[in-house]
Amino acid sequence: MLSLRLPIPSENALAPLKTKPSRFLNPRTQTHLYCLPSAAPKPQAKLQIPRATTADVARKDLEEEEPLPEGLRRELMPKHVAVIMDGNGRWAKQRGLPPGEGHKAGVESLRAVIEISARYGIKVLTVFAFSYDNWIRPKVEVEFLMSLFEEVIKSELDNFAREGIRVSVIGDSTKLPISLQKLIADAEEKTKENSIFQLIVAVSYSGKYDVLQACKSIAQKAKDGLVQVEDIDESLIEQELETNCTEFPYPDLLIRTSGELRVSNFLLWQLAYTELFFAPEFWPDFGKDGFVEALVSFQQRQRRYGGRNT
Ligand code: FPP
């Protein structure tokens, strides 16, 4: 039986948050969030999360079709969902914790979203884990994130490989620690034949740079006589973008959490006709409920691609 829920603390272990309670009002449910007394986990403490999660999901997915929540239809499911997982820092700050704790909590939200994406028949999930523009953040936070990426890849890789999940990483990997570069190469190699579900992680990624490197590559090919200028079209550019690692390069749905209404240099070319969903919650609070709400909203949209409804 699959279980990704965090352990529920016993009732007397729950205490309403005393300071500025209104800031902890869950915008979705209008209920107050609670935290454990003696506060939050120690900064270096590992989160206690049940393992073999995505693996269980994929196995179940193969065996039977998961019943969907009310309001969702399998045939209307987006093929590709992209997510800007924003608000980890503010989530941590609200709790008096360093930003790294927000990122750690964000991994749990990511696990939940991967889990239901695979269950519901979404084929590709692209997550913005680290923007090229994030390199200017404090060294301690950047190093924490790099270690976190390594930890997550190490702990999940066998499950991904075994259960048909392909992992791809886009972005300028040359700036990443060598140990992380090796892990990424290994993860991509081990899972490259998998086709049930694809997780694309954008790390050190810049949408502008993606378009730029595609232009440079095409220009070089034209210079070398491999491409004629009149043959340069959208399809050729698509083939040169970093999302050429997937069969479905154009996200149907982009989700951004934390109330910010920006695209922030994510998949710029690829988002041309993407439906947008902005959620008020910080990423660690988004999880399954937020994701289902985004999918329901998506399934109610009319996509016209510049045309008219019949
Ligand atoms: C944005 O929140 C989030 C990030 C920069 C990092 C997100 C990374 C994870 C959730 C870990 C994912 C792990 C893998 C392996 C994919 P922010 O810090 O910008 O939030 P703020 O705007 O509130 O400061």
mmCIF file of C-alpha atoms and ligand atoms in Angstrom:
data_model
loop_
_atom_site.group_PDB
_atom_site.id
_atom_site.type_symbol
_atom_site.label_atom_id
_atom_site.label_comp_id
_atom_site.label_asym_id
_atom_site.label_seq_id
_atom_site.Cartn_x
_atom_site.Cartn_y
_atom_site.Cartn_z
ATOM 1 C CA MET A 1 0.000 0.000 0.000
ATOM 2 C CA LEU A 2 1.438 3.272 -1.047
ATOM 3 C CA SER A 3 1.817 5.908 1.591
ATOM 4 C CA LEU A 4 3.540 9.183 1.116
ATOM 5 C CA ARG A 5 1.858 11.014 3.945
ATOM 6 C CA LEU A 6 4.093 12.328 6.652
ATOM 7 C CA PRO A 7 3.523 10.615 9.988
ATOM 8 C CA ILE A 8 0.619 12.243 11.798
ATOM 9 C CA PRO A 9 1.721 13.428 15.234
ATOM 10 C CA SER A 10 -0.340 12.364 18.236
ATOM 11 C CA GLU A 11 -2.973 14.865 19.261
ATOM 12 C CA ASN A 12 -1.247 16.169 22.349
ATOM 13 C CA ALA A 13 1.867 16.699 20.313
ATOM 14 C CA LEU A 14 0.060 19.262 18.216
ATOM 15 C CA ALA A 15 0.073 22.848 19.250
ATOM 16 C CA PRO A 16 -1.428 25.806 17.466
ATOM 17 C CA LEU A 17 1.235 28.189 16.377
ATOM 18 C CA LYS A 18 1.250 31.094 18.807
ATOM 19 C CA THR A 19 3.156 33.790 16.948
ATOM 20 C CA LYS A 20 1.346 35.657 14.214
ATOM 21 C CA PRO A 21 -1.184 32.907 13.643
ATOM 22 C CA SER A 22 -2.782 34.659 10.713
ATOM 23 C CA ARG A 23 0.397 34.206 8.709
ATOM 24 C CA PHE A 24 -0.101 30.496 9.028
ATOM 25 C CA LEU A 25 -3.603 30.437 7.718
ATOM 26 C CA ASN A 26 -3.815 27.860 4.955
ATOM 27 C CA PRO A 27 -5.160 29.897 2.028
ATOM 28 C CA ARG A 28 -6.835 26.859 0.507
ATOM 29 C CA THR A 29 -8.708 25.490 3.494
ATOM 30 C CA GLN A 30 -8.849 28.646 5.637
ATOM 31 C CA THR A 31 -7.751 26.527 8.564
ATOM 32 C CA HIS A 32 -4.745 27.188 10.745
ATOM 33 C CA LEU A 33 -1.625 25.182 10.233
ATOM 34 C CA TYR A 34 -0.148 23.492 13.260
ATOM 35 C CA CYS A 35 3.407 22.774 14.132
ATOM 36 C CA LEU A 36 5.072 20.382 16.492
ATOM 37 C CA PRO A 37 6.037 21.829 19.856
ATOM 38 C CA SER A 38 9.733 22.008 20.530
ATOM 39 C CA ALA A 39 9.496 23.363 17.059
ATOM 40 C CA ALA A 40 10.849 22.269 13.887
ATOM 41 C CA PRO A 41 13.237 19.516 12.949
ATOM 42 C CA LYS A 42 16.884 20.211 13.669
ATOM 43 C CA PRO A 43 18.504 21.804 10.647
ATOM 44 C CA GLN A 44 20.611 18.778 9.785
ATOM 45 C CA ALA A 45 18.053 16.145 10.799
ATOM 46 C CA LYS A 46 16.882 13.948 7.947
ATOM 47 C CA LEU A 47 13.175 13.969 7.282
ATOM 48 C CA GLN A 48 11.506 10.692 8.086
ATOM 49 C CA ILE A 49 9.810 9.804 4.861
ATOM 50 C CA PRO A 50 8.530 6.416 3.816
ATOM 51 C CA ARG A 51 10.715 5.101 1.000
ATOM 52 C CA ALA A 52 9.994 3.198 -2.200
ATOM 53 C CA THR A 53 7.323 5.726 -2.975
ATOM 54 C CA THR A 54 7.517 6.422 -6.649
ATOM 55 C CA ALA A 55 8.303 2.784 -7.210
ATOM 56 C CA ASP A 56 5.071 1.748 -5.579
ATOM 57 C CA VAL A 57 3.191 4.229 -7.663
ATOM 58 C CA ALA A 58 4.588 3.089 -10.969
ATOM 59 C CA ARG A 59 3.986 -0.548 -10.100
ATOM 60 C CA LYS A 60 0.389 0.191 -9.170
ATOM 61 C CA ASP A 61 0.020 2.238 -12.340
ATOM 62 C CA LEU A 62 1.035 -0.764 -14.390
ATOM 63 C CA GLU A 63 -1.347 -3.062 -12.596
ATOM 64 C CA GLU A 64 -4.512 -1.015 -12.601
ATOM 65 C CA GLU A 65 -5.821 2.420 -13.462
ATOM 66 C CA GLU A 66 -6.019 4.662 -10.430
ATOM 67 C CA PRO A 67 -9.501 6.078 -9.789
ATOM 68 C CA LEU A 68 -9.303 9.834 -10.165
ATOM 69 C CA PRO A 69 -10.641 12.451 -7.734
ATOM 70 C CA GLU A 70 -13.987 13.947 -8.617
ATOM 71 C CA GLY A 71 -13.703 16.589 -11.300
ATOM 72 C CA LEU A 72 -10.783 14.958 -13.089
ATOM 73 C CA ARG A 73 -10.930 12.969 -16.318
ATOM 74 C CA ARG A 74 -8.096 10.778 -17.484
ATOM 75 C CA GLU A 75 -8.574 11.623 -21.155
ATOM 76 C CA LEU A 76 -8.156 15.332 -20.400
ATOM 77 C CA MET A 77 -4.975 14.880 -18.400
ATOM 78 C CA PRO A 78 -2.075 17.103 -19.516
ATOM 79 C CA LYS A 79 0.763 15.172 -21.103
ATOM 80 C CA HIS A 80 3.413 17.536 -19.768
ATOM 81 C CA VAL A 81 3.243 19.603 -16.592
ATOM 82 C CA ALA A 82 5.956 22.107 -15.675
ATOM 83 C CA VAL A 83 6.352 23.439 -12.158
ATOM 84 C CA ILE A 84 8.125 26.422 -10.610
ATOM 85 C CA MET A 85 8.469 25.210 -7.041
ATOM 86 C CA ASP A 86 8.534 28.637 -5.405
ATOM 87 C CA GLY A 87 8.291 29.738 -1.792
ATOM 88 C CA ASN A 88 10.585 27.342 0.039
ATOM 89 C CA GLY A 89 12.576 30.199 1.541
ATOM 90 C CA ARG A 90 9.496 32.042 2.794
ATOM 91 C CA TRP A 91 8.028 28.805 4.148
ATOM 92 C CA ALA A 92 11.194 28.320 6.196
ATOM 93 C CA LYS A 93 11.365 31.958 7.272
ATOM 94 C CA GLN A 94 7.832 31.820 8.642
ATOM 95 C CA ARG A 95 9.024 29.045 10.903
ATOM 96 C CA GLY A 96 12.269 30.730 11.915
ATOM 97 C CA LEU A 97 14.291 28.194 9.939
ATOM 98 C CA PRO A 98 17.099 28.555 7.411
ATOM 99 C CA PRO A 99 16.113 28.370 3.707
ATOM 100 C CA GLY A 100 17.550 24.857 3.416
ATOM 101 C CA GLU A 101 14.794 23.535 5.648
ATOM 102 C CA GLY A 102 12.260 24.940 3.200
ATOM 103 C CA HIS A 103 14.007 23.153 0.343
ATOM 104 C CA LYS A 104 13.992 19.898 2.309
ATOM 105 C CA ALA A 105 10.288 20.273 2.992
ATOM 106 C CA GLY A 106 9.882 21.076 -0.698
ATOM 107 C CA VAL A 107 11.240 17.660 -1.613
ATOM 108 C CA GLU A 108 8.207 16.101 0.081
ATOM 109 C CA SER A 109 5.844 18.178 -2.000
ATOM 110 C CA LEU A 110 7.805 17.108 -5.066
ATOM 111 C CA ARG A 111 7.510 13.439 -4.106
ATOM 112 C CA ALA A 112 3.740 13.827 -3.814
ATOM 113 C CA VAL A 113 3.501 15.519 -7.211
ATOM 114 C CA ILE A 114 5.691 12.897 -8.916
ATOM 115 C CA GLU A 115 3.560 10.208 -7.329
ATOM 116 C CA ILE A 116 0.246 11.467 -8.587
ATOM 117 C CA SER A 117 1.603 12.487 -11.965
ATOM 118 C CA ALA A 118 2.662 8.890 -12.563
ATOM 119 C CA ARG A 119 -0.630 7.577 -11.173
ATOM 120 C CA TYR A 120 -2.849 9.831 -13.248
ATOM 121 C CA GLY A 121 -1.173 9.171 -16.562
ATOM 122 C CA ILE A 122 0.757 12.426 -16.988
ATOM 123 C CA LYS A 123 3.757 11.560 -19.142
ATOM 124 C CA VAL A 124 6.256 14.326 -18.324
ATOM 125 C CA LEU A 125 6.870 16.508 -15.284
ATOM 126 C CA THR A 126 9.488 19.267 -15.554
ATOM 127 C CA VAL A 127 10.488 20.936 -12.303
ATOM 128 C CA PHE A 128 12.536 24.103 -11.922
ATOM 129 C CA ALA A 129 14.897 23.028 -9.166
ATOM 130 C CA PHE A 130 17.597 25.674 -9.605
ATOM 131 C CA SER A 131 17.666 28.598 -11.982
ATOM 132 C CA TYR A 132 20.860 29.782 -13.644
ATOM 133 C CA ASP A 133 20.011 33.055 -11.936
ATOM 134 C CA ASN A 134 20.086 31.354 -8.506
ATOM 135 C CA TRP A 135 23.892 31.093 -8.540
ATOM 136 C CA ILE A 136 24.054 34.552 -6.927
ATOM 137 C CA ARG A 137 22.383 33.210 -3.754
ATOM 138 C CA PRO A 138 24.436 32.849 -0.547
ATOM 139 C CA LYS A 139 27.098 30.133 -0.871
ATOM 140 C CA VAL A 140 25.725 28.205 2.090
ATOM 141 C CA GLU A 141 22.278 27.893 0.478
ATOM 142 C CA VAL A 142 23.698 26.935 -2.915
ATOM 143 C CA GLU A 143 25.890 24.254 -1.340
ATOM 144 C CA PHE A 144 22.954 22.967 0.656
ATOM 145 C CA LEU A 145 20.854 22.664 -2.490
ATOM 146 C CA MET A 146 23.601 20.856 -4.402
ATOM 147 C CA SER A 147 23.923 18.345 -1.550
ATOM 148 C CA LEU A 148 20.161 17.959 -1.423
ATOM 149 C CA PHE A 149 20.013 17.190 -5.164
ATOM 150 C CA GLU A 150 22.698 14.528 -4.673
ATOM 151 C CA GLU A 151 20.873 13.042 -1.718
ATOM 152 C CA VAL A 152 17.553 12.850 -3.550
ATOM 153 C CA ILE A 153 19.059 11.328 -6.709
ATOM 154 C CA LYS A 154 20.980 8.754 -4.673
ATOM 155 C CA SER A 155 17.965 7.746 -2.638
ATOM 156 C CA GLU A 156 15.496 7.544 -5.550
ATOM 157 C CA LEU A 157 17.568 6.325 -8.492
ATOM 158 C CA ASP A 158 17.055 2.601 -7.988
ATOM 159 C CA ASN A 159 13.313 3.103 -7.699
ATOM 160 C CA PHE A 160 13.207 5.228 -10.830
ATOM 161 C CA ALA A 161 15.301 2.738 -12.775
ATOM 162 C CA ARG A 162 13.280 -0.263 -11.661
ATOM 163 C CA GLU A 163 9.857 1.234 -12.139
ATOM 164 C CA GLY A 164 10.072 2.703 -15.615
ATOM 165 C CA ILE A 165 10.702 6.330 -14.738
ATOM 166 C CA ARG A 166 13.132 8.198 -16.939
ATOM 167 C CA VAL A 167 15.167 10.988 -15.369
ATOM 168 C CA SER A 168 16.528 13.813 -17.497
ATOM 169 C CA VAL A 169 18.328 16.942 -16.375
ATOM 170 C CA ILE A 170 18.416 20.176 -18.368
ATOM 171 C CA GLY A 171 20.521 23.271 -17.742
ATOM 172 C CA ASP A 172 24.189 24.183 -17.645
ATOM 173 C CA SER A 173 25.575 21.213 -15.762
ATOM 174 C CA THR A 174 29.185 22.393 -16.169
ATOM 175 C CA LYS A 175 28.727 24.700 -13.185
ATOM 176 C CA LEU A 176 27.553 21.883 -10.902
ATOM 177 C CA PRO A 177 29.871 20.033 -8.500
ATOM 178 C CA ILE A 178 31.626 17.155 -10.294
ATOM 179 C CA SER A 179 30.075 14.615 -7.914
ATOM 180 C CA LEU A 180 26.598 15.855 -8.870
ATOM 181 C CA GLN A 181 27.461 15.866 -12.572
ATOM 182 C CA LYS A 182 28.468 12.199 -12.273
ATOM 183 C CA LEU A 183 25.287 11.283 -10.424
ATOM 184 C CA ILE A 184 23.191 13.022 -13.061
ATOM 185 C CA ALA A 185 25.002 11.257 -15.909
ATOM 186 C CA ASP A 186 24.535 7.944 -14.131
ATOM 187 C CA ALA A 187 20.835 8.596 -13.471
ATOM 188 C CA GLU A 188 20.208 9.581 -17.098
ATOM 189 C CA GLU A 189 22.087 6.557 -18.401
ATOM 190 C CA LYS A 190 20.405 4.065 -16.050
ATOM 191 C CA THR A 191 16.899 5.290 -16.846
ATOM 192 C CA LYS A 192 17.203 6.267 -20.514
ATOM 193 C CA GLU A 193 15.148 3.351 -21.831
ATOM 194 C CA ASN A 194 12.297 3.953 -19.374
ATOM 195 C CA SER A 195 9.043 5.243 -20.780
ATOM 196 C CA ILE A 196 6.229 5.097 -18.201
ATOM 197 C CA PHE A 197 6.916 8.585 -16.938
ATOM 198 C CA GLN A 198 9.641 11.179 -17.419
ATOM 199 C CA LEU A 199 10.917 13.509 -14.729
ATOM 200 C CA ILE A 200 12.876 16.436 -16.166
ATOM 201 C CA VAL A 201 14.816 18.400 -13.594
ATOM 202 C CA ALA A 202 15.915 21.890 -14.628
ATOM 203 C CA VAL A 203 19.100 22.715 -12.725
ATOM 204 C CA SER A 204 21.236 25.765 -13.495
ATOM 205 C CA TYR A 205 18.665 26.309 -16.228
ATOM 206 C CA SER A 206 17.922 29.537 -18.102
ATOM 207 C CA GLY A 207 15.198 29.751 -20.729
ATOM 208 C CA LYS A 208 16.997 32.583 -22.508
ATOM 209 C CA TYR A 209 20.233 30.609 -22.590
ATOM 210 C CA ASP A 210 18.362 27.577 -23.921
ATOM 211 C CA VAL A 211 17.137 29.608 -26.911
ATOM 212 C CA LEU A 212 20.590 31.164 -27.308
ATOM 213 C CA GLN A 213 22.432 27.848 -27.407
ATOM 214 C CA ALA A 214 19.877 26.505 -29.907
ATOM 215 C CA CYS A 215 20.513 29.554 -32.156
ATOM 216 C CA LYS A 216 24.280 29.091 -31.896
ATOM 217 C CA SER A 217 24.046 25.413 -32.746
ATOM 218 C CA ILE A 218 21.881 26.105 -35.804
ATOM 219 C CA ALA A 219 24.184 28.942 -36.894
ATOM 220 C CA GLN A 220 27.154 26.589 -36.666
ATOM 221 C CA LYS A 221 25.318 23.967 -38.722
ATOM 222 C CA ALA A 222 24.451 26.603 -41.318
ATOM 223 C CA LYS A 223 28.098 27.715 -41.395
ATOM 224 C CA ASP A 224 29.201 24.117 -41.883
ATOM 225 C CA GLY A 225 26.715 23.706 -44.724
ATOM 226 C CA LEU A 226 24.633 21.141 -42.834
ATOM 227 C CA VAL A 227 21.525 23.346 -42.781
ATOM 228 C CA GLN A 228 20.201 25.833 -45.322
ATOM 229 C CA VAL A 229 18.881 29.114 -43.887
ATOM 230 C CA GLU A 230 15.527 28.623 -45.610
ATOM 231 C CA ASP A 231 15.181 25.255 -43.834
ATOM 232 C CA ILE A 232 15.345 26.823 -40.378
ATOM 233 C CA ASP A 233 11.876 26.492 -38.893
ATOM 234 C CA GLU A 234 10.186 25.955 -35.525
ATOM 235 C CA SER A 235 10.708 22.241 -35.710
ATOM 236 C CA LEU A 236 14.464 22.662 -36.162
ATOM 237 C CA ILE A 237 14.643 25.001 -33.186
ATOM 238 C CA GLU A 238 12.616 22.516 -31.152
ATOM 239 C CA GLN A 239 15.187 19.855 -31.953
ATOM 240 C CA GLU A 240 18.003 22.052 -30.672
ATOM 241 C CA LEU A 241 16.393 23.090 -27.387
ATOM 242 C CA GLU A 242 17.338 21.250 -24.212
ATOM 243 C CA THR A 243 13.830 19.825 -24.048
ATOM 244 C CA ASN A 244 14.750 17.652 -27.044
ATOM 245 C CA CYS A 245 15.158 14.990 -24.369
ATOM 246 C CA THR A 246 11.408 14.441 -24.376
ATOM 247 C CA GLU A 247 8.703 13.395 -26.793
ATOM 248 C CA PHE A 248 6.452 16.157 -25.344
ATOM 249 C CA PRO A 249 8.582 19.321 -25.194
ATOM 250 C CA TYR A 250 5.715 21.782 -24.790
ATOM 251 C CA PRO A 251 4.151 21.839 -21.315
ATOM 252 C CA ASP A 252 0.362 21.809 -21.379
ATOM 253 C CA LEU A 253 0.261 23.290 -17.898
ATOM 254 C CA LEU A 254 2.671 25.470 -15.928
ATOM 255 C CA ILE A 255 2.183 25.731 -12.186
ATOM 256 C CA ARG A 256 3.891 28.327 -10.031
ATOM 257 C CA THR A 257 3.415 28.377 -6.292
ATOM 258 C CA SER A 258 3.832 31.111 -3.668
ATOM 259 C CA GLY A 259 1.619 33.738 -5.263
ATOM 260 C CA GLU A 260 4.285 35.111 -7.606
ATOM 261 C CA LEU A 261 2.960 35.804 -11.101
ATOM 262 C CA ARG A 262 6.073 35.398 -13.220
ATOM 263 C CA VAL A 263 7.708 32.901 -15.553
ATOM 264 C CA SER A 264 11.209 33.767 -14.285
ATOM 265 C CA ASN A 265 13.309 32.624 -17.235
ATOM 266 C CA PHE A 266 11.903 29.095 -17.229
ATOM 267 C CA LEU A 267 10.963 27.323 -20.485
ATOM 268 C CA LEU A 268 10.433 30.478 -22.543
ATOM 269 C CA TRP A 269 10.038 29.078 -26.050
ATOM 270 C CA GLN A 270 8.268 25.988 -24.817
ATOM 271 C CA LEU A 271 5.608 27.905 -22.850
ATOM 272 C CA ALA A 272 4.140 29.644 -25.915
ATOM 273 C CA TYR A 273 0.698 28.003 -25.555
ATOM 274 C CA THR A 274 0.949 26.620 -22.054
ATOM 275 C CA GLU A 275 -1.960 27.098 -19.648
ATOM 276 C CA LEU A 276 -0.848 28.899 -16.481
ATOM 277 C CA PHE A 277 -1.861 28.147 -12.907
ATOM 278 C CA PHE A 278 -0.675 30.309 -10.021
ATOM 279 C CA ALA A 279 -1.202 28.970 -6.525
ATOM 280 C CA PRO A 280 -1.005 31.048 -3.336
ATOM 281 C CA GLU A 281 0.644 28.348 -1.224
ATOM 282 C CA PHE A 282 4.352 28.064 -0.707
ATOM 283 C CA TRP A 283 5.724 24.995 -2.465
ATOM 284 C CA PRO A 284 6.093 22.815 0.677
ATOM 285 C CA ASP A 285 2.367 23.340 1.388
ATOM 286 C CA PHE A 286 1.246 22.648 -2.186
ATOM 287 C CA GLY A 287 1.439 18.860 -2.371
ATOM 288 C CA LYS A 288 -1.270 16.588 -3.683
ATOM 289 C CA ASP A 289 -4.261 18.840 -2.927
ATOM 290 C CA GLY A 290 -2.755 21.799 -4.711
ATOM 291 C CA PHE A 291 -1.747 19.683 -7.680
ATOM 292 C CA VAL A 292 -5.213 18.176 -8.053
ATOM 293 C CA GLU A 293 -6.722 21.667 -7.928
ATOM 294 C CA ALA A 294 -4.349 22.779 -10.700
ATOM 295 C CA LEU A 295 -5.313 19.760 -12.822
ATOM 296 C CA VAL A 296 -9.026 20.422 -12.316
ATOM 297 C CA SER A 297 -8.504 24.029 -13.390
ATOM 298 C CA PHE A 298 -6.547 22.877 -16.443
ATOM 299 C CA GLN A 299 -9.280 20.467 -17.475
ATOM 300 C CA GLN A 300 -11.815 23.294 -17.469
ATOM 301 C CA ARG A 301 -9.806 25.447 -19.874
ATOM 302 C CA GLN A 302 -10.534 25.866 -23.559
ATOM 303 C CA ARG A 303 -7.316 25.842 -25.537
ATOM 304 C CA ARG A 304 -7.633 27.660 -28.823
ATOM 305 C CA TYR A 305 -4.034 28.147 -30.014
ATOM 306 C CA GLY A 306 -5.069 31.372 -31.683
ATOM 307 C CA GLY A 307 -8.148 29.870 -33.344
ATOM 308 C CA ARG A 308 -11.866 30.076 -32.514
ATOM 309 C CA ASN A 309 -14.143 27.689 -30.734
ATOM 310 C CA THR A 310 -16.418 25.825 -33.082
HETATM 311 C C1 FPP B 1 12.434 28.144 -4.868
HETATM 312 O O1 FPP B 1 12.105 28.597 -3.584
HETATM 313 C C2 FPP B 1 12.960 26.777 -4.796
HETATM 314 C C3 FPP B 1 14.234 26.432 -5.095
HETATM 315 C C4 FPP B 1 15.257 27.417 -5.534
HETATM 316 C C5 FPP B 1 14.708 25.037 -4.929
HETATM 317 C C6 FPP B 1 13.688 23.955 -5.138
HETATM 318 C C7 FPP B 1 14.315 22.648 -4.915
HETATM 319 C C8 FPP B 1 13.709 21.578 -4.349
HETATM 320 C C9 FPP B 1 12.316 21.566 -3.889
HETATM 321 C C10 FPP B 1 14.494 20.309 -4.234
HETATM 322 C C11 FPP B 1 14.191 19.446 -5.413
HETATM 323 C C12 FPP B 1 15.115 18.303 -5.515
HETATM 324 C C13 FPP B 1 15.371 17.648 -6.683
HETATM 325 C C14 FPP B 1 16.372 16.556 -6.723
HETATM 326 C C15 FPP B 1 14.700 17.995 -7.927
HETATM 327 P P1 FPP B 1 12.789 29.949 -3.029
HETATM 328 O O2 FPP B 1 13.961 29.565 -2.191
HETATM 329 O O3 FPP B 1 13.114 30.849 -4.173
HETATM 330 O O4 FPP B 1 11.641 30.531 -2.168
HETATM 331 P P2 FPP B 1 11.485 32.062 -1.728
HETATM 332 O O5 FPP B 1 11.106 32.814 -2.955
HETATM 333 O O6 FPP B 1 10.395 32.011 -0.715
HETATM 334 O O7 FPP B 1 12.795 32.493 -1.157
#
